[in-house]
XYZ file of C-alpha atoms in Angstrom:
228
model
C 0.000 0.000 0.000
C 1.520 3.462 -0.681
C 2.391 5.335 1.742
C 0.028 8.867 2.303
C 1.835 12.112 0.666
C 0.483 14.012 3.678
C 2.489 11.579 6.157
C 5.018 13.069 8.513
C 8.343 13.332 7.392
C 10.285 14.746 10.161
C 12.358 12.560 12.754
C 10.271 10.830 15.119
C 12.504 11.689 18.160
C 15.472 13.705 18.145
C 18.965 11.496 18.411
C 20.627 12.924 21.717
C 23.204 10.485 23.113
C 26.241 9.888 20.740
C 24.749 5.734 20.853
C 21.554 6.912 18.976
C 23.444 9.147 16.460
C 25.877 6.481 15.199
C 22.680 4.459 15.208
C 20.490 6.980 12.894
C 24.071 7.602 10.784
C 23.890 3.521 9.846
C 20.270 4.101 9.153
C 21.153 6.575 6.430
C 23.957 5.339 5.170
C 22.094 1.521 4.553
C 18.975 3.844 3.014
C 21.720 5.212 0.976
C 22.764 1.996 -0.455
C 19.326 0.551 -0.632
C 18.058 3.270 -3.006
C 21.076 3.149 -5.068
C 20.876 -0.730 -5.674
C 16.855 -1.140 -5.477
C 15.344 2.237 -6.464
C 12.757 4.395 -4.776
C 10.381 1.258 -6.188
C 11.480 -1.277 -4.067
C 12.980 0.814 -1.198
C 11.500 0.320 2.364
C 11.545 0.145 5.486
C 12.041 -3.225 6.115
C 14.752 -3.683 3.696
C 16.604 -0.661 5.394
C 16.556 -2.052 8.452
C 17.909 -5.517 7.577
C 20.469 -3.818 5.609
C 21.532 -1.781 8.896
C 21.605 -4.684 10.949
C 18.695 -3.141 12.905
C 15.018 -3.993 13.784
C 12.311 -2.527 12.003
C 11.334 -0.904 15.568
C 14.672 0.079 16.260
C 14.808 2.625 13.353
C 10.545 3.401 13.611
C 12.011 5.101 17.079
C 13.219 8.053 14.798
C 11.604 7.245 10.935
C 7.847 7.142 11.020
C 8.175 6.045 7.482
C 9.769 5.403 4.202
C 9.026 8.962 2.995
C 10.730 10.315 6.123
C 14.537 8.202 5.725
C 13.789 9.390 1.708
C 13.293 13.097 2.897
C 15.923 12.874 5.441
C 18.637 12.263 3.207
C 17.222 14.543 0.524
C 17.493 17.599 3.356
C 21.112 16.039 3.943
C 21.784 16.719 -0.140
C 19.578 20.049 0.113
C 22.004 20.960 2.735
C 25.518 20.379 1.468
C 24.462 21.943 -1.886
C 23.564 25.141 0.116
C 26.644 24.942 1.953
C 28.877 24.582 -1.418
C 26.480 27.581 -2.601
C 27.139 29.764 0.255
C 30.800 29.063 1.030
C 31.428 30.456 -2.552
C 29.245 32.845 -3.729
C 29.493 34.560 -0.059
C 33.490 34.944 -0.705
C 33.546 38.663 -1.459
C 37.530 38.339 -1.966
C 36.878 37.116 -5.282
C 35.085 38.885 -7.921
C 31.724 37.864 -8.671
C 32.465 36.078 -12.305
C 34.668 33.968 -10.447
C 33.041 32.933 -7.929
C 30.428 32.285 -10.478
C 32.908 30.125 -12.406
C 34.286 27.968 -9.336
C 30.461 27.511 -8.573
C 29.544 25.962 -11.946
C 32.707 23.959 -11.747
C 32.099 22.726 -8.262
C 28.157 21.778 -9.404
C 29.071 19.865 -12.607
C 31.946 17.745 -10.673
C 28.739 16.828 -7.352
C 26.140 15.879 -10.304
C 28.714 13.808 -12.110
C 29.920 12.543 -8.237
C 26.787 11.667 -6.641
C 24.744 10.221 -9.958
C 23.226 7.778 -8.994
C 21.898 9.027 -5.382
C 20.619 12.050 -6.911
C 18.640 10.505 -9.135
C 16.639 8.121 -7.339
C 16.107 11.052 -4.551
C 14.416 13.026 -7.638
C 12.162 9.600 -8.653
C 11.411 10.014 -4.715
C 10.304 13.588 -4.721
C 6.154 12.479 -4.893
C 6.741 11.180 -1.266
C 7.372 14.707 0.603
C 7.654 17.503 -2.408
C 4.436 18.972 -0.504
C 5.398 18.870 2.883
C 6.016 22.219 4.715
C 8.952 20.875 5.805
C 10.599 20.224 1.871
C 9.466 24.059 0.930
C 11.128 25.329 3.610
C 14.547 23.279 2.584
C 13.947 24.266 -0.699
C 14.144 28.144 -0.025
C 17.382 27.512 1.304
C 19.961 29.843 -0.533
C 18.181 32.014 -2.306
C 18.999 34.931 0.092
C 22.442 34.662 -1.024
C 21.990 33.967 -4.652
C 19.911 37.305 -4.750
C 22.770 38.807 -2.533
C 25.223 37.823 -5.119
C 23.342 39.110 -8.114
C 23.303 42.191 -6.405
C 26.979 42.135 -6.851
C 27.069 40.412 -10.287
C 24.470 42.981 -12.161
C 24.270 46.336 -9.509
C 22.648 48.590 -12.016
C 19.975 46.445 -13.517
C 16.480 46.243 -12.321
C 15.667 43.579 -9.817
C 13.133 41.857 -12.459
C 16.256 41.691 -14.503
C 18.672 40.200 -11.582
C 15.555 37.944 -10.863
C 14.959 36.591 -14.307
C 19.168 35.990 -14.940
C 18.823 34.128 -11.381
C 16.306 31.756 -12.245
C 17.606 31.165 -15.794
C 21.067 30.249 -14.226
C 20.152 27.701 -11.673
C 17.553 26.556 -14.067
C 20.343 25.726 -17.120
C 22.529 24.422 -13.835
C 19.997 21.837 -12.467
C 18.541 20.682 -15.555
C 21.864 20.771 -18.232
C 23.829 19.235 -15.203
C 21.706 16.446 -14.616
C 21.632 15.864 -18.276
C 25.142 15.637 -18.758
C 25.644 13.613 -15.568
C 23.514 10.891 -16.639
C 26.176 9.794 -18.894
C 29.877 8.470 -17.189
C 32.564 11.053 -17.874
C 35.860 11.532 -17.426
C 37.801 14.519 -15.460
C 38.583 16.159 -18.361
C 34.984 16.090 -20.242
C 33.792 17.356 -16.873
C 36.242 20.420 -16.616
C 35.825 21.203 -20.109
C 31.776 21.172 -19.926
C 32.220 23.332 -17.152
C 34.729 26.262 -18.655
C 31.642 25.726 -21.475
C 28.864 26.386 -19.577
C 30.917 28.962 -16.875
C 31.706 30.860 -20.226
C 28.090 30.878 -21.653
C 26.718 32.499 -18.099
C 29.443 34.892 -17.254
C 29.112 35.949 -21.593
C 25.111 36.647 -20.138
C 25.303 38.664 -17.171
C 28.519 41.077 -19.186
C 25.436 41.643 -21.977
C 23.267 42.334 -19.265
C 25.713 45.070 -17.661
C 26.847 46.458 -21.661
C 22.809 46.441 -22.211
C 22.302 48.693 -19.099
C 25.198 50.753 -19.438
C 24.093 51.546 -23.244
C 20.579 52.462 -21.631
C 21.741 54.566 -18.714
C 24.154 56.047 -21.916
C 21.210 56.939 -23.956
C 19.286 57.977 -21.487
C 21.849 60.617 -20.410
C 22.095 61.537 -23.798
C 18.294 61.918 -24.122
C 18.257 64.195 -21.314
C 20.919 66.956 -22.166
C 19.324 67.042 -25.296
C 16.090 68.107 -24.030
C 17.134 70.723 -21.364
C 19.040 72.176 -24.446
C 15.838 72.499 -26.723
């Protein structure tokens, strides 16, 4: 029987004693390897548990259900990816096409890494996509992407910074899965990258030429009417 999409997803009981962490950690890592090997078809709880070496009550103490392990380690991805986001688009030492570059590199090398995982946590996505607790993971970041298109484009309009935002990530997440779905080797992988890092930093320097030639024009405009 499938499981309800309005089921709870969050931990049944927080781990507090160093014991019940390890114990939640060889949860994960054995729903790790079951999804990889079985799919999100055939994952459950029962075969989680025998691959942990655990009893089926033993990990219902802090996973209600499948949907919660599947959302668990989804939030774990969610969170490393916003971690990798922040650490470099946050470094205000570099300047922002660079850091835009390193992050495109850095995304390309984790879809081509983690293949496999990622894709059966997408096939997954039906079992908690709804649930407060996935929209709130999902928002994750986007203070600091808007942050750093601040930097990127400062003299555009914010529907402008907001439509080169979404087109970005969009290209990222769907171009990078795309490639990733096919083994590569280090160099294909750098190479797509430069490719890709080239095409989006070539997109935001028309965006800036576009809005200095309007703010130029516009300038222009003006000293021509107060001298008519």
């Amino acid at each position: 029987m499938p499981e309800r999409r309005n089921a709870p997803i969050s931990l049944r009981k927080q781990p507090k004693q160093a014991r019940s962490n390890e114990l939640v950690a060889i949860i994960l890592e054995a729903a790790v390897q079951v999804l990889a090997r079985e799919g999100v078809h055939r994952f459950t709880t029962a075969r989680v548990a025998e691959r942990a070496g655990v009893s089926v009550g033993s990990l219902y103490q802090y996973f209600p259900n499948k949907a919660a392990i599947l959302f668990r380690l989804q939030s774990d991805e969610w969170r490393q990816t916003t971690e990798l986001l922040c650490s470099i688009l946050e470094d205000v030492g570099k300047p922002p096409l660079e850091r835009l570059r390193t992050l495109v590199h850095a995304f390309v090398r984790s879809e081509c890494d983690e293949v496999e995982i990622r894709g059966a946590l997408n096939d997954a996505a039906p079992f908690y996509r709804d649930a407060p607790e996935a929209q709130e993971a999902r928002a994750s970041g986007t203070r600091t992407v808007k942050i750093f298109m601040q930097e990127a484009l400062p003299n555009t309009s914010e529907a402008t910074r907001a439509l080169a935002s979404d087109l970005i990530k969009t290209t990222l997440s769907k171009v990078g899965k795309h490639f990733s779905e096919t083994p590569r080797t280090p160099t294909e992988i750098e190479a797509y990258a430069d490719a890709m890092a080239d095409m989006f930093c070539a997109y935001l320097n028309v965006l800036t030429e576009r809005e200095s030639e309007c703010g130029a024009s516009g300038a222009s405009q003006l000293r021509k009417n107060r001298s008519s």
